mmCIF file of C-alpha atoms in Angstrom:
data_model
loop_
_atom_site.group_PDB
_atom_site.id
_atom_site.type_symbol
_atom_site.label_atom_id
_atom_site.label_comp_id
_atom_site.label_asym_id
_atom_site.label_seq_id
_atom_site.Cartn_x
_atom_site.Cartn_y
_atom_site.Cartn_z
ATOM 1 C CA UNK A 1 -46.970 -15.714 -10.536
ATOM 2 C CA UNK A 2 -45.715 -16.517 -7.323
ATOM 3 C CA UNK A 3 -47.357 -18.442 -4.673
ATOM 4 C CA UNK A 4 -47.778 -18.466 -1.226
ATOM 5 C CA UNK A 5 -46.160 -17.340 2.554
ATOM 6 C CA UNK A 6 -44.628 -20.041 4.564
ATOM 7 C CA UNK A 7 -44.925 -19.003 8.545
ATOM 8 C CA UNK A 8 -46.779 -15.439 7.860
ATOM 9 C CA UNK A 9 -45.630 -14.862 11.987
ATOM 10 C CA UNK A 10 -48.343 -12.362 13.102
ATOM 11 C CA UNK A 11 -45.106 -9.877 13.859
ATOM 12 C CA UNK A 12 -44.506 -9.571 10.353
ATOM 13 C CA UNK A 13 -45.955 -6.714 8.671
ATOM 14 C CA UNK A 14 -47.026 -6.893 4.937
ATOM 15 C CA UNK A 15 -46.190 -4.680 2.360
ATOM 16 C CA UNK A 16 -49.663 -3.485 1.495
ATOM 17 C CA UNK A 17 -49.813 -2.311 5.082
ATOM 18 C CA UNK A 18 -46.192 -0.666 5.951
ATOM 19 C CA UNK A 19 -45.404 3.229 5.246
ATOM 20 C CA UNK A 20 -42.415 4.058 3.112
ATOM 21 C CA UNK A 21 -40.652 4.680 6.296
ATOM 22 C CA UNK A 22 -40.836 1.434 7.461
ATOM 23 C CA UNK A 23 -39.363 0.141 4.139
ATOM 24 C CA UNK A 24 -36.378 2.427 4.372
ATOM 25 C CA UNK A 25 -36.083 1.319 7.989
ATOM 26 C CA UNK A 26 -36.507 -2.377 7.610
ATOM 27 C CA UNK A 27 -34.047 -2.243 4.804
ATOM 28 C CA UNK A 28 -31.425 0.015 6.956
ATOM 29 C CA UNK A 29 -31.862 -2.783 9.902
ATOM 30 C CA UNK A 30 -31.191 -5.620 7.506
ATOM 31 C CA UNK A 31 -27.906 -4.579 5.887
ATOM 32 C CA UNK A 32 -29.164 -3.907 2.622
ATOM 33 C CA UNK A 33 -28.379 -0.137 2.989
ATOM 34 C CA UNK A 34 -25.503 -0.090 2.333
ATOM 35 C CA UNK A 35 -24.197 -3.599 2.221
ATOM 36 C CA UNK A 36 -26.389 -3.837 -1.058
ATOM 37 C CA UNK A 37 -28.075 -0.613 -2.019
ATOM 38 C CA UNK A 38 -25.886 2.448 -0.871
ATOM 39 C CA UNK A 39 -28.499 4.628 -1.108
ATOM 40 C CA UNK A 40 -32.479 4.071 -0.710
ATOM 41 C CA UNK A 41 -34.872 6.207 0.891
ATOM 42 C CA UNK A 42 -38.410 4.746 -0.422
ATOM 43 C CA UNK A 43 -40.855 6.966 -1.856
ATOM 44 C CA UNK A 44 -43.547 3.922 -2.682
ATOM 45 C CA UNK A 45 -44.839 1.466 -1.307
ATOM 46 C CA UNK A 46 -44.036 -1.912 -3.263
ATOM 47 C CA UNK A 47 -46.471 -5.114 -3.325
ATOM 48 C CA UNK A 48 -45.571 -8.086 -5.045
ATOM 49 C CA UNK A 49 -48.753 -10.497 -5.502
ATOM 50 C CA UNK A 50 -48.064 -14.550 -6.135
ATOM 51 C CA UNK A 51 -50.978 -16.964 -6.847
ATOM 52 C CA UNK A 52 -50.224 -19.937 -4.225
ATOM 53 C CA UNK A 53 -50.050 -22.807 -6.098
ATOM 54 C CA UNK A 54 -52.176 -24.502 -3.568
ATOM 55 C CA UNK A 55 -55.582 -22.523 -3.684
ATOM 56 C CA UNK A 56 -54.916 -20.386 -7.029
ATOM 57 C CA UNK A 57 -55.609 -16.932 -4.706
ATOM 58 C CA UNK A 58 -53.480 -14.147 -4.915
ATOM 59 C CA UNK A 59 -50.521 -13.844 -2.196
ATOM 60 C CA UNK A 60 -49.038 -10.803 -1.122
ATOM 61 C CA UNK A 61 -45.222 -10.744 0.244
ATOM 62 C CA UNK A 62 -44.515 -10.073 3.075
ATOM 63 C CA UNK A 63 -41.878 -7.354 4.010
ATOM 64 C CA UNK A 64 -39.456 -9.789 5.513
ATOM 65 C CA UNK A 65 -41.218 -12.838 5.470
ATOM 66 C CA UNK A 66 -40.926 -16.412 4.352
ATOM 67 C CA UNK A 67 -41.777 -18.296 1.035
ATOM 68 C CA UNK A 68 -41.122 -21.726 0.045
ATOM 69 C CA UNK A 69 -39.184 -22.306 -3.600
ATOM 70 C CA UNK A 70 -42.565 -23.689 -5.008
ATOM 71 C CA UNK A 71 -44.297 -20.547 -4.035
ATOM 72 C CA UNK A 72 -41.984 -18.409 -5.687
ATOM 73 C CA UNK A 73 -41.398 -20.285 -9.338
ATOM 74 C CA UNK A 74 -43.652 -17.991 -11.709
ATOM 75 C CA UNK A 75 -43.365 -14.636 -12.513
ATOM 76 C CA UNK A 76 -45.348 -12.067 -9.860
ATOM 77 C CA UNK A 77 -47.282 -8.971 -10.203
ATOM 78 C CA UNK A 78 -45.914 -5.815 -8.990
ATOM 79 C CA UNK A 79 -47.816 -3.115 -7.435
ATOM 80 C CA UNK A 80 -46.584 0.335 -6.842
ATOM 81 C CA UNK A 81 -48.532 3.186 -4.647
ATOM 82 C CA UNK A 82 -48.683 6.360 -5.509
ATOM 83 C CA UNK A 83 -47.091 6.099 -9.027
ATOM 84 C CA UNK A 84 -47.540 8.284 -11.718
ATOM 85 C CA UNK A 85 -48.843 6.949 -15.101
ATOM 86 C CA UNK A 86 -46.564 8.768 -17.346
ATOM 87 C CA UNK A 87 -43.425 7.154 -15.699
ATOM 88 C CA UNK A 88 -42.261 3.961 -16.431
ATOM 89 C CA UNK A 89 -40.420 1.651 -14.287
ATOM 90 C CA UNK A 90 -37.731 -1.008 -13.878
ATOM 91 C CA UNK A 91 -37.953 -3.860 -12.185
ATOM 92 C CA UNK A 92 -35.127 -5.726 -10.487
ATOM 93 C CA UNK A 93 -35.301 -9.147 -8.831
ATOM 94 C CA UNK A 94 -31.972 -10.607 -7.781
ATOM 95 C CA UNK A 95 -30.573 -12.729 -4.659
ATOM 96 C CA UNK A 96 -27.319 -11.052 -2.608
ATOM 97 C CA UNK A 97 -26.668 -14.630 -0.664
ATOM 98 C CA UNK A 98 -25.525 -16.751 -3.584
ATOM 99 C CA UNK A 99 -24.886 -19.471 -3.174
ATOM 100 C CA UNK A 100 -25.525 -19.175 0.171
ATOM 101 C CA UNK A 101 -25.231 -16.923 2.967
ATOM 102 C CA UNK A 102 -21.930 -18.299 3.785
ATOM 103 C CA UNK A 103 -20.619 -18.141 0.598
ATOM 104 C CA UNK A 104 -21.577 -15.937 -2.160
ATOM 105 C CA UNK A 105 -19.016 -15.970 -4.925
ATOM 106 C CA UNK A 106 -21.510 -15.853 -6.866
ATOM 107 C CA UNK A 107 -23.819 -12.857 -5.407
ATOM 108 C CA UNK A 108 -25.635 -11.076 -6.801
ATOM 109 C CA UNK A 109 -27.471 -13.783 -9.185
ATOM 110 C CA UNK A 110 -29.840 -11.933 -11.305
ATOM 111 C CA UNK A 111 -33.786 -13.745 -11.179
ATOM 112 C CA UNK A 112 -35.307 -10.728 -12.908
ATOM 113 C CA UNK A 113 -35.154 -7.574 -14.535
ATOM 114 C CA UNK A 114 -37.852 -5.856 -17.309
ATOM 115 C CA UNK A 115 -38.134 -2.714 -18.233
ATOM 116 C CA UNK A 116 -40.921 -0.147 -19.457
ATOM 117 C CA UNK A 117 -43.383 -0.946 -16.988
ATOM 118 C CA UNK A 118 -46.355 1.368 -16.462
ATOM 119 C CA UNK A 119 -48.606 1.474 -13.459
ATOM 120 C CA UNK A 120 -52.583 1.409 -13.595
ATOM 121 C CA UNK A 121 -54.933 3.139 -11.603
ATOM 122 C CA UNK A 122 -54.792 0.780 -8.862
ATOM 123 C CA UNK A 123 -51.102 0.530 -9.182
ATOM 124 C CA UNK A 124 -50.643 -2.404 -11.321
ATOM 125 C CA UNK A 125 -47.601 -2.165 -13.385
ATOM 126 C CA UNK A 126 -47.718 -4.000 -16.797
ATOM 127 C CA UNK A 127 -45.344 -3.624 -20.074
ATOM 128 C CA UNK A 128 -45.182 -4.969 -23.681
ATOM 129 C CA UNK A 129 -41.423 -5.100 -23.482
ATOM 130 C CA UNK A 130 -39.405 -8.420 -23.642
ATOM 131 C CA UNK A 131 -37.434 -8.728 -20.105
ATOM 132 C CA UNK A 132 -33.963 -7.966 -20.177
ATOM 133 C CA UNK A 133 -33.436 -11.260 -18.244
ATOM 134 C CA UNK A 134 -36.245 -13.961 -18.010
ATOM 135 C CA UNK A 135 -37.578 -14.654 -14.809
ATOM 136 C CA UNK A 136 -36.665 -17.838 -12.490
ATOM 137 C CA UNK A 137 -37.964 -18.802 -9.250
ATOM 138 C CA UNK A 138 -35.379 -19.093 -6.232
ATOM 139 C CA UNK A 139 -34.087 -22.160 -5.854
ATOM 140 C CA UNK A 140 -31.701 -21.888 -3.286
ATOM 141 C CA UNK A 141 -28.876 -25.181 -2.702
ATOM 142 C CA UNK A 142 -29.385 -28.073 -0.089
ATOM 143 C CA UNK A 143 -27.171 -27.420 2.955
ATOM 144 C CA UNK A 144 -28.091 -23.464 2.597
ATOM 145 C CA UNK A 145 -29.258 -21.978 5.684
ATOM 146 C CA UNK A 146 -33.175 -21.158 5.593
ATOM 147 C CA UNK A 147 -32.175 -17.539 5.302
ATOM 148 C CA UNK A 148 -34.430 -15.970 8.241
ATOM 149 C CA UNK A 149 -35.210 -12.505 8.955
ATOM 150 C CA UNK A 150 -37.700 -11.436 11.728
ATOM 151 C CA UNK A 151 -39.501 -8.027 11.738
ATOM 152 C CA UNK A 152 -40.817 -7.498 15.236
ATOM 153 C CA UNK A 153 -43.769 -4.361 15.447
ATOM 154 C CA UNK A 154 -40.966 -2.316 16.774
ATOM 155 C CA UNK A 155 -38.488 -1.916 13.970
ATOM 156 C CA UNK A 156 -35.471 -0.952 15.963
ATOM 157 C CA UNK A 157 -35.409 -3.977 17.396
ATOM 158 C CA UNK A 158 -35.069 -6.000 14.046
ATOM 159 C CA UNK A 159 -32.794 -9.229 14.921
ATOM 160 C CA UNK A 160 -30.819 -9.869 11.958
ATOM 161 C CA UNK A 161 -29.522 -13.629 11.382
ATOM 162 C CA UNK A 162 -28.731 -13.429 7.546
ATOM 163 C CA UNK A 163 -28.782 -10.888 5.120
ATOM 164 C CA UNK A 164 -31.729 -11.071 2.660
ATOM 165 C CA UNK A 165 -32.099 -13.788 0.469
ATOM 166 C CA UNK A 166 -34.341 -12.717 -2.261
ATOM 167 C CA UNK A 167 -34.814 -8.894 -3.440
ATOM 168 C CA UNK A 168 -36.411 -6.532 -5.642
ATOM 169 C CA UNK A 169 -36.242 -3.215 -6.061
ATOM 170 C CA UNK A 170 -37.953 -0.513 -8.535
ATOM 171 C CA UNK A 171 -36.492 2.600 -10.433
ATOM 172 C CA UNK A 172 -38.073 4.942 -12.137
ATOM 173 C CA UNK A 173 -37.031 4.906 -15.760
ATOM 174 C CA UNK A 174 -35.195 7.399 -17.443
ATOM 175 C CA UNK A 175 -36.330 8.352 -21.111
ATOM 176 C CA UNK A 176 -32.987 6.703 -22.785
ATOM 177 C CA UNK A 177 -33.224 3.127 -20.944
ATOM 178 C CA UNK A 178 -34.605 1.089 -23.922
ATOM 179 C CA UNK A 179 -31.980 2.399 -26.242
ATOM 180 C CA UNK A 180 -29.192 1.940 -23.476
ATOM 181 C CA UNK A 181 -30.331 -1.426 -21.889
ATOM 182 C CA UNK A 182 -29.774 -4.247 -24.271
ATOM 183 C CA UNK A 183 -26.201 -3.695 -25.174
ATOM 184 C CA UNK A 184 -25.710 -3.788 -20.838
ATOM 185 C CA UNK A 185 -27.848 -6.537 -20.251
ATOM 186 C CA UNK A 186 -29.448 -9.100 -22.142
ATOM 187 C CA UNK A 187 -29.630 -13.267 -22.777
ATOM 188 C CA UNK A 188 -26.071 -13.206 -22.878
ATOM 189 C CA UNK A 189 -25.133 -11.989 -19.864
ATOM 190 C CA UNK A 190 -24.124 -13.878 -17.109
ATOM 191 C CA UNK A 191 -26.958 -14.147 -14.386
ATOM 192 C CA UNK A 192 -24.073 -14.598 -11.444
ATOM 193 C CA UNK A 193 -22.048 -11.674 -10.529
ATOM 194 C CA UNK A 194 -24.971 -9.084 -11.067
ATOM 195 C CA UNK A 195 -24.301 -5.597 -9.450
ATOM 196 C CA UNK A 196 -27.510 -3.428 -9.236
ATOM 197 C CA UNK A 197 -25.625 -0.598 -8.060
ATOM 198 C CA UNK A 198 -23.320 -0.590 -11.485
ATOM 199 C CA UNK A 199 -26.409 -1.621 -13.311
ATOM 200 C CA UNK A 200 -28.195 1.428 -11.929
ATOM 201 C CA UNK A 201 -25.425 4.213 -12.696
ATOM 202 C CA UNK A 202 -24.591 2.612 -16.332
ATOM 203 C CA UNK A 203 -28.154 3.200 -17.474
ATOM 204 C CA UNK A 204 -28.540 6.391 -15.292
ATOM 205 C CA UNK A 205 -31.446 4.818 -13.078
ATOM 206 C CA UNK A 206 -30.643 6.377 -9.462
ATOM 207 C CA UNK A 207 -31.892 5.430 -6.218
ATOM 208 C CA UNK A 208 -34.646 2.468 -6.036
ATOM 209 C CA UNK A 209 -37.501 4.085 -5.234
ATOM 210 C CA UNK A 210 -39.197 1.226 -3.829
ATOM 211 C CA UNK A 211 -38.210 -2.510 -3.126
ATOM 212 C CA UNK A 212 -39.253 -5.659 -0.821
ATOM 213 C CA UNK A 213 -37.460 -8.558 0.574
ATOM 214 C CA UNK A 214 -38.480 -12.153 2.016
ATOM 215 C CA UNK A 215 -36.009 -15.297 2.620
ATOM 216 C CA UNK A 216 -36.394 -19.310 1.294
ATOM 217 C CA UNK A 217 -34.194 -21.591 2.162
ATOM 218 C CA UNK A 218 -33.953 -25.091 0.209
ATOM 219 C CA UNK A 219 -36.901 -27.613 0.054
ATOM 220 C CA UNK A 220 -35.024 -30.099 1.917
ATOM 221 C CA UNK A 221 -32.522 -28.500 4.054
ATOM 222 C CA UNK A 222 -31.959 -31.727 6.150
ATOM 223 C CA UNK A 223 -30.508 -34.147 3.259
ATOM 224 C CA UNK A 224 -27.099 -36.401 2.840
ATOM 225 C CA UNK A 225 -25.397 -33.160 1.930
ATOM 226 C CA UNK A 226 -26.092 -31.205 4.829
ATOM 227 C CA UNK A 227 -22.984 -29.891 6.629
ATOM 228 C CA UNK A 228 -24.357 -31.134 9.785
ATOM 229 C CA UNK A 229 -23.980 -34.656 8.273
ATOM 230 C CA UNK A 230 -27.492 -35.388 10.119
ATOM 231 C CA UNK A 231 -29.367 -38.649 8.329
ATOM 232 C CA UNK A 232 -32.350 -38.152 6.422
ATOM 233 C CA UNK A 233 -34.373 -41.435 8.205
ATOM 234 C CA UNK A 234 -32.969 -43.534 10.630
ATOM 235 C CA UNK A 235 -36.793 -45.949 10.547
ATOM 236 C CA UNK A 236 -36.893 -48.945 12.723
ATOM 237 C CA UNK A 237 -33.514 -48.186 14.475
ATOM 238 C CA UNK A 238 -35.693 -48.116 18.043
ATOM 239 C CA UNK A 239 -38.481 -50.371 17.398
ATOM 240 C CA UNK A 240 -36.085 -53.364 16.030
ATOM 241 C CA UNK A 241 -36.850 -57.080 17.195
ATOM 242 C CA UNK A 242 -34.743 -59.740 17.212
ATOM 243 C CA UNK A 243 -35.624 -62.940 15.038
ATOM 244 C CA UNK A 244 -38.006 -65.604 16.764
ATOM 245 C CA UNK A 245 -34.289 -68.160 16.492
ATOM 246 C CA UNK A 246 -32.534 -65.354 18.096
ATOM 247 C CA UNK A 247 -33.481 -67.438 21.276
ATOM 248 C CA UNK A 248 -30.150 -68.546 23.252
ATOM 249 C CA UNK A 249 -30.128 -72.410 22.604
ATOM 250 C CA UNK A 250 -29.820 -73.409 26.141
ATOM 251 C CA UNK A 251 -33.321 -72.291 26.720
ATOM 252 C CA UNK A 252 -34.755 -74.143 23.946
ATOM 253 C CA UNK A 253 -32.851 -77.312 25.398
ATOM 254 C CA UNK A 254 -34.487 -76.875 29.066
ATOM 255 C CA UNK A 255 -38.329 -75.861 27.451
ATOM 256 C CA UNK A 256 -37.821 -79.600 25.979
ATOM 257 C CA UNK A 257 -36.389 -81.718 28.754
ATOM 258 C CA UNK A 258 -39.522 -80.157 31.127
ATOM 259 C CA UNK A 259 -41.749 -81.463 28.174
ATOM 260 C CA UNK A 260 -40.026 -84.758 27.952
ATOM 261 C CA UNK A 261 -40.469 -85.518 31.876
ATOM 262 C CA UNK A 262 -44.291 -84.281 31.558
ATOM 263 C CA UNK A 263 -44.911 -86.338 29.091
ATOM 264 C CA UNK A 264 -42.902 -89.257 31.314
ATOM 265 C CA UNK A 265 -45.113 -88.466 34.070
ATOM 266 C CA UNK A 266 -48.798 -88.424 32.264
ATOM 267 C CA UNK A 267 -47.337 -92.268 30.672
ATOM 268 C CA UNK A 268 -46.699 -93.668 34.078
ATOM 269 C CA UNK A 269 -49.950 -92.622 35.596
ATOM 270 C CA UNK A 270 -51.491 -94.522 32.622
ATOM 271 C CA UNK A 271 -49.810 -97.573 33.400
ATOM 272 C CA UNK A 272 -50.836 -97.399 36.876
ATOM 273 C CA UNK A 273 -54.795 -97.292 36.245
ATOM 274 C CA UNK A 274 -54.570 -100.126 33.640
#
């Protein structure tokens, strides 16, 4: 499962608490539709729980919000509301900024996708299918920018400064999937270069009807190979002291010549009182 929300900024609304409308509109604001999904108009509402690795409780992701790469390195649950349990579902989990935002030759790179999921009464979705592709946590490359998105409460006024970095997106399931899928995608297939938009019409899937995104950028985005060139540590470089015989020499010679005529001084007084 995956773990927990770095900066949960009180402006950020969770998924567990938005309205299919302000999925489709947080999605429209961030370029997904139609940079990345032509189409979406969300009838569910998506959650997708992690278990921070920190206190073992369940996280919930946050509809454009932030997650660190260890929070996101185990498999999630996925919750869809309503849902209907004689439909099953696909689940896709893929990143449109690979590499990075400023390059992504490699976009999309595929994290996850399983099929035959069905949801619970309390919207759980579980299957007893093996996943088309394995999941893998993000783990996006030093240098890459931290991939920020921020939802104000007023969603027309979205600021965009990169499109998403990590997304998933449901479909419902059509009755020919299991038969169709493995031949299209299995552990074969190249991760990089995923298109869920070809994926979808080769297997007849249609429109997401749900999805979430959030944005991690790399554990340590300040190293050597930052394009900034900025240092990693630069210790001491202020506090430095210079070596006890970094004295100039010519004070060392004047400290002894006063100690030479004191001690000159103290011998001829002694002389005098005997």
């Amino acid at each position: 499962m995956i773990h927990s929300l770095l900066f949960a900024l009180p402006f950020l609304l969770t998924v567990s608490a938005v309205s299919t409308k302000d999925i489709s509109t947080a999605f429209s604001q961030a370029g997904i539709i139609p940079n990345v999904v032509p189409i979406f108009d969300a009838t569910a509402v998506l959650d997708v729980v992690y278990s921070d690795p920190s206190t073992l409780k369940p996280l919930t992701v946050t509809l454009g919000g932030n997650l660190t790469v260890q929070q996101t390195q185990t498999i999630p649950k996925f919750f869809v509301k309503p849902a209907s349990g004689d439909q099953e579902y696909v689940v896709a989990f893929f990143d449109p900024d690979a590499p990075t935002p400023q390059n992504t030759s490699l976009a999309q790179f595929r994290h996850y996708v399983g099929g035959g999921y069905k949801a619970g009464s309390d919207g759980a979705l579980t299957n007893n299918t093996p996943a088309l592709t394995e999941y893998i946590g993000p783990g996006p490359p030093p240098g890459s920018d931290p991939h920020r998105f921020f939802l104000p409460s007023q969603p027309q006024h979205i600021e965009l400064i990169h499109t998403p970095s990590y997304l998933i997106l449901v479909f419902a399931q059509p009755s020919d999937f299991s038969a169709k899928a493995p031949s299209i995608l299995n552990a074969t297939t190249p991760r990089t270069n995923f298109n869920v938009t070809t994926f979808s019409a080769q297997l007849g899937l249609g429109a997401p009807i749900t999805g979430t995104f959030w944005f991690t950028g790399p554990e340590n985005p300040k190293d050597a190979s930052s394009p900034s060139g900025t240092p990693t540590s630069l210790k001491g470089s202020s506090t430095a002291k210079p070596p006890p015989s970094a004295a100039p020499s010519s004070a060392r010679h004047l400290r002894l010549d006063v100690l030479a005529a004191i001690t000159g001084a103290m011998l001829a007084i002694v002389v005098a009182l005997v």
